[in-house]
Tab-separated table of C-alpha atoms and ligand atoms in Angstrom:
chain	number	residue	atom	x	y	z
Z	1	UNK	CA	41.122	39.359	33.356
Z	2	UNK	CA	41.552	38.606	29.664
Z	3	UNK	CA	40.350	41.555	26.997
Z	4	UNK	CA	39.826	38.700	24.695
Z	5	UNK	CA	36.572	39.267	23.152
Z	6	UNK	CA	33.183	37.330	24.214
Z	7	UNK	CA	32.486	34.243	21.640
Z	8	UNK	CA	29.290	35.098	19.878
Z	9	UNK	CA	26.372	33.276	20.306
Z	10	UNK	CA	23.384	33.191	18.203
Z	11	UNK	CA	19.727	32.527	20.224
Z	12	UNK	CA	17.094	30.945	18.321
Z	13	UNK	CA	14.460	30.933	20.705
Z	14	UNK	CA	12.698	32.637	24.191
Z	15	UNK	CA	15.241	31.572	26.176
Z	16	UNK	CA	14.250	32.059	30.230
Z	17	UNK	CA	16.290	34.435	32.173
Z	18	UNK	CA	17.154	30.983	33.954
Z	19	UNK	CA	19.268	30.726	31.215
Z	20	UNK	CA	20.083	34.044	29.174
Z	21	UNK	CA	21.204	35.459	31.988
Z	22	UNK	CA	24.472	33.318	32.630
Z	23	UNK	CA	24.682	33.042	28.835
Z	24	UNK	CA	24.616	36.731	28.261
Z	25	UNK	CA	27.430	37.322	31.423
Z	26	UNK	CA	29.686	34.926	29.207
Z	27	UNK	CA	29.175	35.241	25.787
Z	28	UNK	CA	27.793	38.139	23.296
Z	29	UNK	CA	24.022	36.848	22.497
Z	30	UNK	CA	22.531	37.621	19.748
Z	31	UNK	CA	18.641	37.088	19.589
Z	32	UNK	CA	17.379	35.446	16.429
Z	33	UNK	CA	19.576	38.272	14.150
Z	34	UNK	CA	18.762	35.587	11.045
Z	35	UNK	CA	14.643	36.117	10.822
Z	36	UNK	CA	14.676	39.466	12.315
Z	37	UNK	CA	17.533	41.942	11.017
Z	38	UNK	CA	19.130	39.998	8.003
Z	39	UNK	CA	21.534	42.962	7.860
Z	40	UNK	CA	22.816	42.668	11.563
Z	41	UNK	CA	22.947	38.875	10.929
Z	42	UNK	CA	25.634	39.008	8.362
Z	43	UNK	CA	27.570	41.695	9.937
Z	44	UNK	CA	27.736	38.626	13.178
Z	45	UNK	CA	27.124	35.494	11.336
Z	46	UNK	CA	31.058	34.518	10.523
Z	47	UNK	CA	31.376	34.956	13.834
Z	48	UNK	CA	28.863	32.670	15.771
Z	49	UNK	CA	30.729	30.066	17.201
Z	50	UNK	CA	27.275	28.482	18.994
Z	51	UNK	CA	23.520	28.304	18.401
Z	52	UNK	CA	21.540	28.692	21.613
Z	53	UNK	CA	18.176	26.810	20.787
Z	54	UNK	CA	14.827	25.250	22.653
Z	55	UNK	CA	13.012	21.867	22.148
Z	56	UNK	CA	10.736	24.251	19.722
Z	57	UNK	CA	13.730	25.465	17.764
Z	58	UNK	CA	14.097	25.158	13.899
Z	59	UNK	CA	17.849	25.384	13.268
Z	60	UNK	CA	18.078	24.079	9.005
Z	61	UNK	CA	20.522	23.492	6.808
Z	62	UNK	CA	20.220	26.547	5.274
Z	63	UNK	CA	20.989	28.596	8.882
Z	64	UNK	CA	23.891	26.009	9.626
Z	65	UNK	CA	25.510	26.633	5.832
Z	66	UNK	CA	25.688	30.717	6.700
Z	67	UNK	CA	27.659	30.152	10.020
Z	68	UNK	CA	31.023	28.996	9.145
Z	69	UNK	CA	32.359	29.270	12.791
Z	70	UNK	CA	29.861	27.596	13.951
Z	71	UNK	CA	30.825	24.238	16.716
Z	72	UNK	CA	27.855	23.506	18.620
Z	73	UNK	CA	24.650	23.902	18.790
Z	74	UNK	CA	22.867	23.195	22.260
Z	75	UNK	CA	18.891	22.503	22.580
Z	76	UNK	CA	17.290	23.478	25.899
Z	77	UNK	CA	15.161	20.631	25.738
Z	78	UNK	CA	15.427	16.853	25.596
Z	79	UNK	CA	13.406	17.009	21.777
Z	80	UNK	CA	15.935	18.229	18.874
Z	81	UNK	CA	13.370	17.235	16.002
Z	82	UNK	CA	13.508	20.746	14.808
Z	83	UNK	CA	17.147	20.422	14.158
Z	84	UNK	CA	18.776	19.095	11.267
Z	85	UNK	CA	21.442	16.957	12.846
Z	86	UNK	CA	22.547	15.365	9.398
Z	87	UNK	CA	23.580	18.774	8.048
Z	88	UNK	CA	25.108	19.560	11.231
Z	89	UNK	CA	26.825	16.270	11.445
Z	90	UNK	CA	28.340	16.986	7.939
Z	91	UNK	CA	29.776	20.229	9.131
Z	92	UNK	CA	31.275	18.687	12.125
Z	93	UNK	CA	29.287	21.239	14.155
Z	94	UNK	CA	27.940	19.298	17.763
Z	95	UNK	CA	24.429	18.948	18.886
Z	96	UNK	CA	23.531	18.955	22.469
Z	97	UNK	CA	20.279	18.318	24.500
Z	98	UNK	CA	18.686	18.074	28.307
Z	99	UNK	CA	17.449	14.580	28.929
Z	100	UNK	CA	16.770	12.805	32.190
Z	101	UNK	CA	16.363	15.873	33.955
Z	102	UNK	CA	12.750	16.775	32.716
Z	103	UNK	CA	11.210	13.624	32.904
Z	104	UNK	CA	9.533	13.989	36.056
Z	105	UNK	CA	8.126	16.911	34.972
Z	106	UNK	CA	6.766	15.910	31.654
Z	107	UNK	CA	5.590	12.615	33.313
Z	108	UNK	CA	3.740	14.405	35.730
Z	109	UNK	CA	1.666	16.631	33.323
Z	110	UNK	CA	0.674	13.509	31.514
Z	111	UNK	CA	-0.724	12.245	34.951
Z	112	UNK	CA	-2.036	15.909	35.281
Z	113	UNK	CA	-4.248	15.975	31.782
Z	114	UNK	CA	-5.061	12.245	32.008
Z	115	UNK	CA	-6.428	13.427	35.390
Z	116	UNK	CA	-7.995	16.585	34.754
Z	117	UNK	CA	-9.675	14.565	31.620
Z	118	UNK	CA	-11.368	12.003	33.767
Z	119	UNK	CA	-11.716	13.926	37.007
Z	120	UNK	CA	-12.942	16.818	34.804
Z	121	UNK	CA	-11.114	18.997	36.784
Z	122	UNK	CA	-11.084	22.220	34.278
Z	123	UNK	CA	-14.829	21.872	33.157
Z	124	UNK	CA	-15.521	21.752	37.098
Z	125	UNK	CA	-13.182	24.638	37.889
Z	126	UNK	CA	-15.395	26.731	35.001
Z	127	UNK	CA	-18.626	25.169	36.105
Z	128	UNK	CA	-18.162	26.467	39.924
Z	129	UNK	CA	-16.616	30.116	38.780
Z	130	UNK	CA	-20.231	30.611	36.732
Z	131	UNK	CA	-22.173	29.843	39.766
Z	132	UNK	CA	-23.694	26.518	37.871
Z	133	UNK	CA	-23.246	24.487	40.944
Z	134	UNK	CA	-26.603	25.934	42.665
Z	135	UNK	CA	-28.517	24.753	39.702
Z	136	UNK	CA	-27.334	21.404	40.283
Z	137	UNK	CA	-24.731	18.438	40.287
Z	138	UNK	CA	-21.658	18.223	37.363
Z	139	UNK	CA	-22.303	15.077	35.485
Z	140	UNK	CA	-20.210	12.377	36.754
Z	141	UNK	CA	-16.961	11.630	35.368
Z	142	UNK	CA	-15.242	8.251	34.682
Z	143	UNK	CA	-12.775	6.313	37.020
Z	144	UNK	CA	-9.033	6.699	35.944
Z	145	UNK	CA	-7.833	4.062	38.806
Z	146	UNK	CA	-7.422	0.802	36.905
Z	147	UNK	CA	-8.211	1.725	33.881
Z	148	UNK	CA	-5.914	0.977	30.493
Z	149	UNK	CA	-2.845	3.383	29.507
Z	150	UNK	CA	-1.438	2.886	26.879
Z	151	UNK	CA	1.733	4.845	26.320
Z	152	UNK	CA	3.131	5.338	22.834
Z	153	UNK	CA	6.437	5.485	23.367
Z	154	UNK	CA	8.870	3.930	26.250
Z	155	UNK	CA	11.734	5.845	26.429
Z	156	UNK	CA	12.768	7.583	29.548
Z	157	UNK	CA	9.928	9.282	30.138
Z	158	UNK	CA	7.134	7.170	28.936
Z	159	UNK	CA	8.855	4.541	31.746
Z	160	UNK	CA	8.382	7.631	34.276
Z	161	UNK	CA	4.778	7.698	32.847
Z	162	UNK	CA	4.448	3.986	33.767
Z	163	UNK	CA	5.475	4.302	36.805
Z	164	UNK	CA	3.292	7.041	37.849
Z	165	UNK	CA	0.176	5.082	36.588
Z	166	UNK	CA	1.409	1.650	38.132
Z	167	UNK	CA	0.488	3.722	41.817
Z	168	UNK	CA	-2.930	4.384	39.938
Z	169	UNK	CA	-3.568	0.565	39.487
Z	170	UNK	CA	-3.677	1.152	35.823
Z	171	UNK	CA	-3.199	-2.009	33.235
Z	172	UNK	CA	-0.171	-0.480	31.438
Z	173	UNK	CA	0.557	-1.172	27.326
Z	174	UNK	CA	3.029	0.687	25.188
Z	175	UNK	CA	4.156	0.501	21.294
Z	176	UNK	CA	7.840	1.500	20.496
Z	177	UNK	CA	9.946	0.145	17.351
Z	178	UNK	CA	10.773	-2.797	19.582
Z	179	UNK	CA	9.771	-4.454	22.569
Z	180	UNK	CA	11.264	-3.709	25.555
Z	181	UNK	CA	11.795	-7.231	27.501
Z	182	UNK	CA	13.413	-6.123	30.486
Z	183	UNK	CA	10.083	-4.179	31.497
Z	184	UNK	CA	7.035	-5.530	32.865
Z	185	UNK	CA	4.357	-3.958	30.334
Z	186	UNK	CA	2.526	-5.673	27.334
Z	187	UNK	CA	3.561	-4.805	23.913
Z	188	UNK	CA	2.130	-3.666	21.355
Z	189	UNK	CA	3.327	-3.713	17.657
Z	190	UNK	CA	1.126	-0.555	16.285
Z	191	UNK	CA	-0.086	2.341	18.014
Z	192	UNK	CA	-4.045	1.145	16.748
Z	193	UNK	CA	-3.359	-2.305	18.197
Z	194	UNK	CA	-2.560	-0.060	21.061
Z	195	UNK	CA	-5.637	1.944	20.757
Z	196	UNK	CA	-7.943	-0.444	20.880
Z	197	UNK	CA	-6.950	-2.078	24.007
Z	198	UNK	CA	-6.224	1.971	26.074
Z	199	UNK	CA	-8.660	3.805	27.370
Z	200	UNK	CA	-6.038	6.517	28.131
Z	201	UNK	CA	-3.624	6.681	24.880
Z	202	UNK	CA	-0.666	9.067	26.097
Z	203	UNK	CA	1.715	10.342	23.260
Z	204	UNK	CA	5.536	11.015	24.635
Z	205	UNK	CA	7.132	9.753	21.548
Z	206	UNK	CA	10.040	11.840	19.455
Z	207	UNK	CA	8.725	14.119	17.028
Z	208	UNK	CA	10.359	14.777	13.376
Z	209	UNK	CA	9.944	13.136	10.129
Z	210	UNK	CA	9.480	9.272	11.891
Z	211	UNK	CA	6.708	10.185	13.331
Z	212	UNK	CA	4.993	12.681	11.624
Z	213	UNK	CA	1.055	12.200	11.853
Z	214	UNK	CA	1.287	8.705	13.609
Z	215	UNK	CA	-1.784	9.356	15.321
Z	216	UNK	CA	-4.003	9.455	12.467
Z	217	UNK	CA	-7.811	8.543	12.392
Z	218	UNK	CA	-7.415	5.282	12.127
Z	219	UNK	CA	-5.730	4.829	15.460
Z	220	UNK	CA	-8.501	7.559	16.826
Z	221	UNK	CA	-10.989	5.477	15.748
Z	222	UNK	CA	-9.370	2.283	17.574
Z	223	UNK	CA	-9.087	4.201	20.849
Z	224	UNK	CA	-13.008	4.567	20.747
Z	225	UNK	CA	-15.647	6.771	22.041
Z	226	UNK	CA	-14.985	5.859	25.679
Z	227	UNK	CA	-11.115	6.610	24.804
Z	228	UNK	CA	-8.860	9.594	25.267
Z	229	UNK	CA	-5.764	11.260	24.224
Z	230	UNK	CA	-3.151	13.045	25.612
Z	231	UNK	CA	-0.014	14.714	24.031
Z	232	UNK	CA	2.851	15.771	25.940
Z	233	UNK	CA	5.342	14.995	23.083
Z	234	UNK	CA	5.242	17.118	20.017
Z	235	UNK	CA	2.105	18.139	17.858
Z	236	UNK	CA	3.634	17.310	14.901
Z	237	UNK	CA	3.008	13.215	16.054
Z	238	UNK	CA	-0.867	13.831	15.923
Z	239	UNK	CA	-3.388	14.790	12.507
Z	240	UNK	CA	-4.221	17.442	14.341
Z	241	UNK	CA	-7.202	18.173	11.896
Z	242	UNK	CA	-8.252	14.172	12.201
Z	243	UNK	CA	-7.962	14.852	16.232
Z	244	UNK	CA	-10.502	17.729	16.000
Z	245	UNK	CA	-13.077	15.623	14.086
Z	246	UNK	CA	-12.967	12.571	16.160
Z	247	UNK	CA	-13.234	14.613	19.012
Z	248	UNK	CA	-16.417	16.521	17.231
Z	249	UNK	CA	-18.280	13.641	16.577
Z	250	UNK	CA	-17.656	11.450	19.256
Z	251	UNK	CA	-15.067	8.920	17.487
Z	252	UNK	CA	-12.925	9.498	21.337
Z	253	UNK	CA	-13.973	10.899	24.445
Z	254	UNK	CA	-11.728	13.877	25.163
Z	255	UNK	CA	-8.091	14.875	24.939
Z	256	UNK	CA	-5.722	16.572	26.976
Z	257	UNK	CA	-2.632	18.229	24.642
Z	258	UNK	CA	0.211	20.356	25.784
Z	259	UNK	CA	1.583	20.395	22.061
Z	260	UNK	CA	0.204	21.431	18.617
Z	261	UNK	CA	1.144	21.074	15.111
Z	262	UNK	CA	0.958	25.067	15.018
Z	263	UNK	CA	2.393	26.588	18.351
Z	264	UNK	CA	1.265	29.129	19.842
Z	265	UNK	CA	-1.562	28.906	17.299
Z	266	UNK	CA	-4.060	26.401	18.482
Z	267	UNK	CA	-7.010	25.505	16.108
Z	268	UNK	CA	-10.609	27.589	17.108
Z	269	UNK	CA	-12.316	24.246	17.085
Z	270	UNK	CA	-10.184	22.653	19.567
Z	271	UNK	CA	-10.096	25.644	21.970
Z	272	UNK	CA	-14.419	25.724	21.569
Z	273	UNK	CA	-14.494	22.381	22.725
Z	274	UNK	CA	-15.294	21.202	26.442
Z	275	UNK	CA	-14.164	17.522	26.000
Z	276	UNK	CA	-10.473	18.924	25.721
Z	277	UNK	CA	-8.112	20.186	28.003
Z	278	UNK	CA	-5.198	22.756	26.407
Z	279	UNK	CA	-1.927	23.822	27.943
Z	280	UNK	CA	0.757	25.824	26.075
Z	281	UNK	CA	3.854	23.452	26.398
Z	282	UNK	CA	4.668	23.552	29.608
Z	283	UNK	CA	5.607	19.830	30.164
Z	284	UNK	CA	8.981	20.978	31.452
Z	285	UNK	CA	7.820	24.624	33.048
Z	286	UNK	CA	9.213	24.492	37.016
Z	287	UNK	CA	11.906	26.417	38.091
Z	288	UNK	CA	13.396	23.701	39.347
Z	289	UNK	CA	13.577	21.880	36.133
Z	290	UNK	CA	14.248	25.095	33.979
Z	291	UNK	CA	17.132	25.458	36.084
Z	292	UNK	CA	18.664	21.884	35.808
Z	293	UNK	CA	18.279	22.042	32.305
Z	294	UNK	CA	19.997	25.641	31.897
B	301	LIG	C1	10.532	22.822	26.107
B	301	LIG	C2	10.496	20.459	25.218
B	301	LIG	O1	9.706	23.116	25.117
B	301	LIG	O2	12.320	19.335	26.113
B	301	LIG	C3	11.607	19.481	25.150
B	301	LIG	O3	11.761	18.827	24.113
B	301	LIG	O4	9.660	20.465	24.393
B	301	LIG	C4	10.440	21.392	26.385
B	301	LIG	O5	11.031	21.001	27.493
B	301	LIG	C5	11.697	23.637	25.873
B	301	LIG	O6	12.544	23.179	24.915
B	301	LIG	C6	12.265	24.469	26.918
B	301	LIG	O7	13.227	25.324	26.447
């Protein structure tokens, strides 16, 4: 056994036990020292050799610049859009993230929302729990087998997406910055050229400065009031205040969203409303996927 001392690592997020757990055996973790106990932090921070982050993680320039040990920093999720790679680039410091392993997962919550949406599965859930069901039938929901998807985005897991909604008959689009000619799916140049031809539009695009607001009324208003969104990539890709009015008057049906411009926060308006289904991030939440990606 060595008595050299434990490298210090600095945790910038609510890291599972999945994972703090092995990380606190091997290293000395400190937990987000910079927001909460500026004194503490510079006591540590020429010391921190790593930053231990999440997809949700903001890690700036301004954090990287006051950690002159640091090498790496790792993201516990496949989306780093809340890093700033340039500045970390500069420094020579590494950033690391977890893709392929989550895209079942994510893929299947898109399947879940786009299913819950149509098959109305958390207005029936309420509307059975108050006893409504004596005073007569839920109104009938809308067929999601063969219907349109269109998926913006067709990286890895927008292709697991696809392949999901193939076994649903679905017609499948996509937009991306390019077509993708070695897959069978009809292209799209703009997300509102996509809009107008979905009746499901399903967001698993990166997030950050690219893509910032893509989603904006225009393309809500091409999607149409038989249309509906979901978001499993990050809230920042949808006007979140353009969502809640074409949801409020009727622009699009419904939307299912696992992500929010403001998380945890999540606008009044949308959580009032019983065209939309909400879930707090949890596109990669198993065990079994937590675990593969700790
Ligand atoms: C999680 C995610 O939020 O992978 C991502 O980009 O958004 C999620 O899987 C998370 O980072 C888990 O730590």
């Amino acid at each position: 056994m060595s008595n050299q001392p434990k490298t210090d690592v600095l945790s910038v997020a609510n890291l599972s036990p999945l994972y703090a757990d092995p990380l606190k055996a091997a290293y000395t973790l400190h937990q987000r020292l910079n927001e909460t106990d500026p004194a503490a932090f510079a006591q540590v921070a020429p010391r921190i050799a790593a930053i231990a982050a999440s997809g949700e993680s903001k890690v700036g320039a301004e954090l990287i610049e006051q950690l002159p040990a640091l090498k790496i920093i790792s993201v516990m999720g496949v989306g780093y859009d809340g890093i700033d790679v340039a500045a970390a680039k500069a420094r020579g410091v590494v950033v690391t993230h977890t893709p392929g392993v989550l895209n079942d997962d994510v893929a299947d919550l898109a399947l879940a929302l786009m299913l819950a949406l149509s098959r109305q599965i958390a207005r029936a859930d309420r509307f059975v729990r108050a006893g409504q069901w004596s005073s007569g039938p839920l109104a009938l929901g809308r067929k999601m087998s063969g219907a349109r998807l269109g998926i913006v985005g067709m990286g890895r897991i927008g292709q697991a997406i696809a392949y999901r909604a193939a076994a649903f008959n679905m017609a499948i689009s996509y937009t991306a910055r390019s077509a993708k000619t070695d897959l069978p799916y009809t292209y799209h140049p703009t997300p509102a050229a996509l809009a107008a031809e979905s009746d499901f539009l399903v967001i698993i695009t990166p997030g950050g400065a690219g893509t910032r607001k893509l989603i904006d009324a225009a393309v809500l208003k091409a999607l149409g009031p038989q249309g509906c969104v979901v978001n499993v990539a990050r809230g920042s890709v949808i006007d979140e205040s353009a969502l809640v009015e074409a949801l409020r008057s009727g622009t699009i049906a419904g939307a299912g969203l696992d992500v929010f411009e403001d998380e945890p926060n999540v606008p009044q308006a949308l959580r009032e409303m019983d065209n939309v289904v909400l879930t707090p991030h949890i596109g990669s939440a198993t065990a079994q996927t937590r675990r593969a990606m700790a």
